[in-house]
mmCIF file of N, CA and C in Angstrom:
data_model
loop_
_atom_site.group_PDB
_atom_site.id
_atom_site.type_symbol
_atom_site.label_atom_id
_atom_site.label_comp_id
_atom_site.label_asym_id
_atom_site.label_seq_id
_atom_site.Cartn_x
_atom_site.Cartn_y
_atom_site.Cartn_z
ATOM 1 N N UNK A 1 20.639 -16.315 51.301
ATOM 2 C CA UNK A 1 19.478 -17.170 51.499
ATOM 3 C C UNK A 1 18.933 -17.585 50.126
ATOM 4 N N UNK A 2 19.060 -18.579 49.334
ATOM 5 C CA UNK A 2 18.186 -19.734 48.674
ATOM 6 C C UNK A 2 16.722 -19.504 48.521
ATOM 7 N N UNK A 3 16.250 -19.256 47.515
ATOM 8 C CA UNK A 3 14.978 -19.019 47.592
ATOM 9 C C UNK A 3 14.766 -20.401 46.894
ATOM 10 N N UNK A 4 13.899 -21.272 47.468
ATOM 11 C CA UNK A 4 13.105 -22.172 46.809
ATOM 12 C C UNK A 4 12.000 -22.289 45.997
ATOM 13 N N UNK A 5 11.168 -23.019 44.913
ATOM 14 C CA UNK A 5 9.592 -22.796 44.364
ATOM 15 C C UNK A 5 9.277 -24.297 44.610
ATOM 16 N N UNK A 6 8.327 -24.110 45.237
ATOM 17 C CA UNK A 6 7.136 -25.494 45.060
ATOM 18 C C UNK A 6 7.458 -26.456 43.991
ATOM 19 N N UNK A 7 8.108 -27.710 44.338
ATOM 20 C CA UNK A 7 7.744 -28.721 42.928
ATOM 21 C C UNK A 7 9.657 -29.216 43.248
ATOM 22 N N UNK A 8 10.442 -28.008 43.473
ATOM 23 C CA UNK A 8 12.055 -27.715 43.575
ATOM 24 C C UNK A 8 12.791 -28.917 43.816
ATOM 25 N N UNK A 9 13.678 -29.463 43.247
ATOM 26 C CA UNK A 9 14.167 -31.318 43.462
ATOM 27 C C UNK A 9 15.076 -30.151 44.610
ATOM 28 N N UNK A 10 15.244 -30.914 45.787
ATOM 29 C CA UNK A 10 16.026 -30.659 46.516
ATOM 30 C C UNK A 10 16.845 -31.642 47.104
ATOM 31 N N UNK A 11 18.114 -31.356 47.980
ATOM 32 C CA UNK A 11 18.979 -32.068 48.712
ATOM 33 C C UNK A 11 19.690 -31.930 49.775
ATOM 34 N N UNK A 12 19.685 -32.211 51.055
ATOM 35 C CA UNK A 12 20.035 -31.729 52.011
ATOM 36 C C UNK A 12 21.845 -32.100 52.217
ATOM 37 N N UNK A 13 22.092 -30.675 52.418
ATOM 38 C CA UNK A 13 23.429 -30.793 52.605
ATOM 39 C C UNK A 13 24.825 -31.288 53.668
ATOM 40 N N UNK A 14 24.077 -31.729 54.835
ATOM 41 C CA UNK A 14 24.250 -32.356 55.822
ATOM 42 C C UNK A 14 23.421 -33.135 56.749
ATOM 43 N N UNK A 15 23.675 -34.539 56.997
ATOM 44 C CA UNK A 15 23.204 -35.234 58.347
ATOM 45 C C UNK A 15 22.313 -34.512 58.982
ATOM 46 N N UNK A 16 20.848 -34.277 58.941
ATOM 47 C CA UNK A 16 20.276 -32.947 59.842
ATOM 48 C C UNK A 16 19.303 -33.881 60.896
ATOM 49 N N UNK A 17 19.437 -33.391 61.824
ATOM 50 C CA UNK A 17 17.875 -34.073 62.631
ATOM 51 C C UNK A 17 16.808 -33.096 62.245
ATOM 52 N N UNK A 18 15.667 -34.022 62.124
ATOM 53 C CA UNK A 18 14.354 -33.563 61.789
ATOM 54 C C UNK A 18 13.424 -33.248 62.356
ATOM 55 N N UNK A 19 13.279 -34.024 63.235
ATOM 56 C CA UNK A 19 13.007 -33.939 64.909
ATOM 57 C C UNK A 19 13.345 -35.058 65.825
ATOM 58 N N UNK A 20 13.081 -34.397 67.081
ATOM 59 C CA UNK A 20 14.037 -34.923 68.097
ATOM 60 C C UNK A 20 14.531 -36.798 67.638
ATOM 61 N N UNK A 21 16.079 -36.827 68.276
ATOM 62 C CA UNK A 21 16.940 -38.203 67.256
ATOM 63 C C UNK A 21 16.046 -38.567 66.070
ATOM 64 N N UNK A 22 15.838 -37.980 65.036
ATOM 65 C CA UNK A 22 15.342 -38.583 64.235
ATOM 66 C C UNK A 22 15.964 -37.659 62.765
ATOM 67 N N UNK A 23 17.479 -38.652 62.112
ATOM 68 C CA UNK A 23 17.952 -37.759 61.292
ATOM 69 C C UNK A 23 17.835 -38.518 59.796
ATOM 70 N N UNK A 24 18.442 -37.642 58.927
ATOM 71 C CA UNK A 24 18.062 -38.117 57.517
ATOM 72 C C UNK A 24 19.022 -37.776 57.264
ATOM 73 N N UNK A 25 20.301 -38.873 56.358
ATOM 74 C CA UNK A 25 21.013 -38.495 56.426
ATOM 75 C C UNK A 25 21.649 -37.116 54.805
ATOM 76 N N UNK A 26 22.877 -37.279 54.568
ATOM 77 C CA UNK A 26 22.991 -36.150 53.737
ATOM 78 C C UNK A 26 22.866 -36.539 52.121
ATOM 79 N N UNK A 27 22.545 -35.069 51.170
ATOM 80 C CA UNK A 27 22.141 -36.331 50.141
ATOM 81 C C UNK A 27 21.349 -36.941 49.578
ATOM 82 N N UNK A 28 20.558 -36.914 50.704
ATOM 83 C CA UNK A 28 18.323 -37.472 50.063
ATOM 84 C C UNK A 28 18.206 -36.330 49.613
ATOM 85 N N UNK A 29 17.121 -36.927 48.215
ATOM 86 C CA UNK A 29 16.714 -35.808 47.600
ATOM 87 C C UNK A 29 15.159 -35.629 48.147
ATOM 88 N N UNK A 30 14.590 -34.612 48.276
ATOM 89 C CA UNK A 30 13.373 -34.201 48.411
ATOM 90 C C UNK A 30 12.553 -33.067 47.401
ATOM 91 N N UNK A 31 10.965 -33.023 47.430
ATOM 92 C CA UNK A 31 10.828 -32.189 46.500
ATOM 93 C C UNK A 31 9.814 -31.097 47.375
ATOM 94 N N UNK A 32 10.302 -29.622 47.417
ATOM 95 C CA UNK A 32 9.547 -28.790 47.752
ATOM 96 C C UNK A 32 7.941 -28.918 47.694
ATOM 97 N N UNK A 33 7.164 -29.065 48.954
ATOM 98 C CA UNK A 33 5.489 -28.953 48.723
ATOM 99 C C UNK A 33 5.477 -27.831 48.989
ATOM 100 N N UNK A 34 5.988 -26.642 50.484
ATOM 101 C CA UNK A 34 5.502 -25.604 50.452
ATOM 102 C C UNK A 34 6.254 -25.282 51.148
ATOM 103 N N UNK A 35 6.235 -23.274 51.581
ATOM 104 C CA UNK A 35 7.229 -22.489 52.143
ATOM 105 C C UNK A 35 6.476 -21.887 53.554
ATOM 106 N N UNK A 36 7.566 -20.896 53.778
ATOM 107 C CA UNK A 36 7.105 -19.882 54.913
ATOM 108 C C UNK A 36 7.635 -18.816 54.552
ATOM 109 N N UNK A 37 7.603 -17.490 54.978
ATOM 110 C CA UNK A 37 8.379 -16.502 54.690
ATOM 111 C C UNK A 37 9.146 -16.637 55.614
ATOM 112 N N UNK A 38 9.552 -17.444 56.433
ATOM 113 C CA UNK A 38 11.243 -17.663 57.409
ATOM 114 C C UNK A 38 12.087 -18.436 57.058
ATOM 115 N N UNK A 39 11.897 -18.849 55.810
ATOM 116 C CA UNK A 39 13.183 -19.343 54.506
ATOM 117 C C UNK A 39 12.965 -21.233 55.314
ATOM 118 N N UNK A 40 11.522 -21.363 55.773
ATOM 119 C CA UNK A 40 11.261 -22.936 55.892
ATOM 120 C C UNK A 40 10.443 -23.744 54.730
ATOM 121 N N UNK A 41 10.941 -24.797 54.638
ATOM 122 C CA UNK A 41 10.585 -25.589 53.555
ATOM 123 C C UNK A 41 9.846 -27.170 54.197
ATOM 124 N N UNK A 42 8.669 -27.103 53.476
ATOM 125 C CA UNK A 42 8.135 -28.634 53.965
ATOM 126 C C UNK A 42 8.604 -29.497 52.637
ATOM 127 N N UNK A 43 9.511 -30.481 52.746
ATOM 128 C CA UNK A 43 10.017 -31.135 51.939
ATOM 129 C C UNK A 43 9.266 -32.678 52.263
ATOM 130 N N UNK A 44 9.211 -33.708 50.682
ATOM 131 C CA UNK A 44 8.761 -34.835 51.193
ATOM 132 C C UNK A 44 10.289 -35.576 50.576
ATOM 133 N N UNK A 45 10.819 -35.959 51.410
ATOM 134 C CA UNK A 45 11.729 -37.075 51.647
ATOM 135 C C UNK A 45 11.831 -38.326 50.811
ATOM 136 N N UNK A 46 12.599 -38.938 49.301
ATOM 137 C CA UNK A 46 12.598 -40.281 49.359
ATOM 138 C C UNK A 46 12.696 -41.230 50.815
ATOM 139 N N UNK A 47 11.328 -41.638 50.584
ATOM 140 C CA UNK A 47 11.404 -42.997 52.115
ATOM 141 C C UNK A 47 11.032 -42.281 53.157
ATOM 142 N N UNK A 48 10.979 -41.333 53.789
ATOM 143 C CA UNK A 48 11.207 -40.559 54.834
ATOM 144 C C UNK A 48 9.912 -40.134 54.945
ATOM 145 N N UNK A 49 8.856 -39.174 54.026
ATOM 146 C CA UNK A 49 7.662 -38.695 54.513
ATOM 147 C C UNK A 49 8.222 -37.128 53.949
ATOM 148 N N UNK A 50 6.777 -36.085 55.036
ATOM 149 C CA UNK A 50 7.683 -34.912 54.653
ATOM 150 C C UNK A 50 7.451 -34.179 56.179
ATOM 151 N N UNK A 51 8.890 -33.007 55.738
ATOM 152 C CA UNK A 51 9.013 -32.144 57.286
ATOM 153 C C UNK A 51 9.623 -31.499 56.924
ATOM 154 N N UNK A 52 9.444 -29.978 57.616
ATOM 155 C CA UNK A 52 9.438 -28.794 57.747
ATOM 156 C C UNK A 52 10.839 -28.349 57.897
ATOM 157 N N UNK A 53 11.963 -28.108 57.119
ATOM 158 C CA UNK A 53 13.269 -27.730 57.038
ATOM 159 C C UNK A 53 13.947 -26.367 56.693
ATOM 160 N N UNK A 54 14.804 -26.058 57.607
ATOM 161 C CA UNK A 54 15.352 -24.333 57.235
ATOM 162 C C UNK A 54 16.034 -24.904 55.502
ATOM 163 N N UNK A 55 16.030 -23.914 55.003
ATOM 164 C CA UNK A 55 16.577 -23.588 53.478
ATOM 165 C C UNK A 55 17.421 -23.185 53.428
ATOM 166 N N UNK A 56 18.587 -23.036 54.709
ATOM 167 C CA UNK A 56 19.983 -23.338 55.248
ATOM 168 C C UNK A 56 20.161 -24.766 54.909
ATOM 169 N N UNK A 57 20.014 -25.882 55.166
ATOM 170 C CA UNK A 57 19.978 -27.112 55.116
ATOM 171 C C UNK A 57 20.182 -27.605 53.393
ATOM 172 N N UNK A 58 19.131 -27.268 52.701
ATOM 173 C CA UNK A 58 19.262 -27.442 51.152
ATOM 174 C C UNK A 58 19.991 -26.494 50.234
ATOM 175 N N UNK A 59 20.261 -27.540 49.425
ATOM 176 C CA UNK A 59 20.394 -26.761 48.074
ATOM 177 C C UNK A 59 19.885 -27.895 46.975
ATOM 178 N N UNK A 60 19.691 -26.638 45.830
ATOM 179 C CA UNK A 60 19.115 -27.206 44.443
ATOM 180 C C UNK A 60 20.103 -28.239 44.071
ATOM 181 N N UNK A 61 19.198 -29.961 43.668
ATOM 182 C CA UNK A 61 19.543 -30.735 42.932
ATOM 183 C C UNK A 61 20.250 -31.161 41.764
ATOM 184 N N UNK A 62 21.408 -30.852 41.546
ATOM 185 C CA UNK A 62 21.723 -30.546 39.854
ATOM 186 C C UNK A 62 21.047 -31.182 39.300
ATOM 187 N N UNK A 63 20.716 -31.150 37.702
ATOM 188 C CA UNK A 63 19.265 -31.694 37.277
ATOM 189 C C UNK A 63 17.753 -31.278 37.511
ATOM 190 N N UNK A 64 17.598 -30.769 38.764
ATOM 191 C CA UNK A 64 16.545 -30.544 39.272
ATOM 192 C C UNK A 64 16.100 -29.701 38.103
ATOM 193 N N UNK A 65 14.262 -29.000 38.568
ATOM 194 C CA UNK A 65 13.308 -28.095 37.882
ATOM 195 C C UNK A 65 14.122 -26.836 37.991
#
């Protein structure tokens, strides 16, 4: 499990739905606003907004903070 920090350039590693039919595909980068202790991440999305994603889904940006 990936531990993320607040601020974290992130990127989702597959096609994920976000919620119901509503997917983003793989590849957008997003930047960590905040966590949970159940390894969830509220990410804000280039274009997209932000939403609440397992930290299964990401990994760190090369380049990133």
């Amino acid at each position: 499990m990936t531990k993320f920090r607040k601020f974290d350039i992130v990127e989702l590693i597959d096609r994920t739905e976000i919620k119901p039919l509503f997917y983003i595909d793989k590849n957008v980068l997003g930047v960590v606003m905040d966590d949970t202790c159940t390894d969830y991440y509220l990410v804000r999305f280039e274009g997209h907004g932000g939403y609440w994603v397992s930290g299964s889904k990401l990994k760190k940006h090369k380049g990133g903070n």
